[in-house]
PDB file of C-alpha atoms in Angstrom:
ATOM      1  CA  MET L   1     -35.557  -9.445  37.225  1.00  0.00           C
ATOM      2  CA  PHE L   2     -32.163  -8.228  38.218  1.00  0.00           C
ATOM      3  CA  ASP L   3     -29.766  -6.069  36.280  1.00  0.00           C
ATOM      4  CA  ILE L   4     -26.990  -7.977  34.517  1.00  0.00           C
ATOM      5  CA  ARG L   5     -24.844  -4.837  34.407  1.00  0.00           C
ATOM      6  CA  ALA L   6     -25.098  -4.383  38.176  1.00  0.00           C
ATOM      7  CA  ARG L   7     -24.120  -8.035  38.674  1.00  0.00           C
ATOM      8  CA  ARG L   8     -21.202  -7.652  36.301  1.00  0.00           C
ATOM      9  CA  HIS L   9     -20.048  -4.497  38.106  1.00  0.00           C
ATOM     10  CA  HIS L  10     -20.229  -6.329  41.444  1.00  0.00           C
ATOM     11  CA  LEU L  11     -18.212  -9.243  40.049  1.00  0.00           C
ATOM     12  CA  ILE L  12     -15.566  -6.896  38.681  1.00  0.00           C
ATOM     13  CA  LEU L  13     -15.236  -5.172  42.077  1.00  0.00           C
ATOM     14  CA  ALA L  14     -14.933  -8.557  43.777  1.00  0.00           C
ATOM     15  CA  TYR L  15     -12.387  -9.631  41.164  1.00  0.00           C
ATOM     16  CA  LYS L  16     -10.263  -6.514  41.771  1.00  0.00           C
ATOM     17  CA  SER L  17     -10.313  -7.030  45.530  1.00  0.00           C
ATOM     18  CA  CYS L  18      -9.344 -10.679  44.976  1.00  0.00           C
ATOM     19  CA  LYS L  19      -6.395  -9.664  42.831  1.00  0.00           C
ATOM     20  CA  LEU L  20      -5.293  -7.435  45.710  1.00  0.00           C
ATOM     21  CA  LEU L  21      -5.720 -10.321  48.154  1.00  0.00           C
ATOM     22  CA  ARG L  22      -3.814 -12.626  45.848  1.00  0.00           C
ATOM     23  CA  SER L  23      -0.906 -10.193  45.710  1.00  0.00           C
ATOM     24  CA  LEU L  24      -0.851 -10.068  49.524  1.00  0.00           C
ATOM     25  CA  HIS L  25      -1.161 -13.852  49.929  1.00  0.00           C
ATOM     26  CA  GLN L  26       0.699 -15.374  46.988  1.00  0.00           C
ATOM     27  CA  ASN L  27       0.454 -18.917  48.333  1.00  0.00           C
ATOM     28  CA  ASP L  28      -3.211 -18.925  49.331  1.00  0.00           C
ATOM     29  CA  ALA L  29      -4.792 -21.584  47.114  1.00  0.00           C
ATOM     30  CA  ASN L  30      -8.331 -20.677  48.209  1.00  0.00           C
ATOM     31  CA  VAL L  31      -7.920 -17.117  46.960  1.00  0.00           C
ATOM     32  CA  LYS L  32      -6.566 -18.395  43.639  1.00  0.00           C
ATOM     33  CA  ILE L  33      -9.535 -20.747  43.228  1.00  0.00           C
ATOM     34  CA  PHE L  34     -11.955 -17.912  44.042  1.00  0.00           C
ATOM     35  CA  VAL L  35     -10.286 -15.657  41.463  1.00  0.00           C
ATOM     36  CA  ILE L  36     -10.596 -18.407  38.821  1.00  0.00           C
ATOM     37  CA  LEU L  37     -14.310 -18.834  39.622  1.00  0.00           C
ATOM     38  CA  LEU L  38     -14.821 -15.082  39.304  1.00  0.00           C
ATOM     39  CA  GLU L  39     -13.017 -15.033  35.952  1.00  0.00           C
ATOM     40  CA  ILE L  40     -15.400 -17.730  34.692  1.00  0.00           C
ATOM     41  CA  ASN L  41     -18.417 -15.716  35.898  1.00  0.00           C
ATOM     42  CA  ILE L  42     -17.199 -12.475  34.327  1.00  0.00           C
ATOM     43  CA  ASP L  43     -16.488 -14.139  30.981  1.00  0.00           C
ATOM     44  CA  SER L  44     -19.872 -15.857  30.711  1.00  0.00           C
TER      45      SER L  44
END
């Protein structure tokens, strides 16, 4: 069984790197969609 906390930490790191990407590529819809999906995963 895998550690929820480790998964959450990984998602948060991915989320932070996505926010950085989003700031570099304001108009990249794919990045925005990915960030939204990550937000859903972190909240659940």
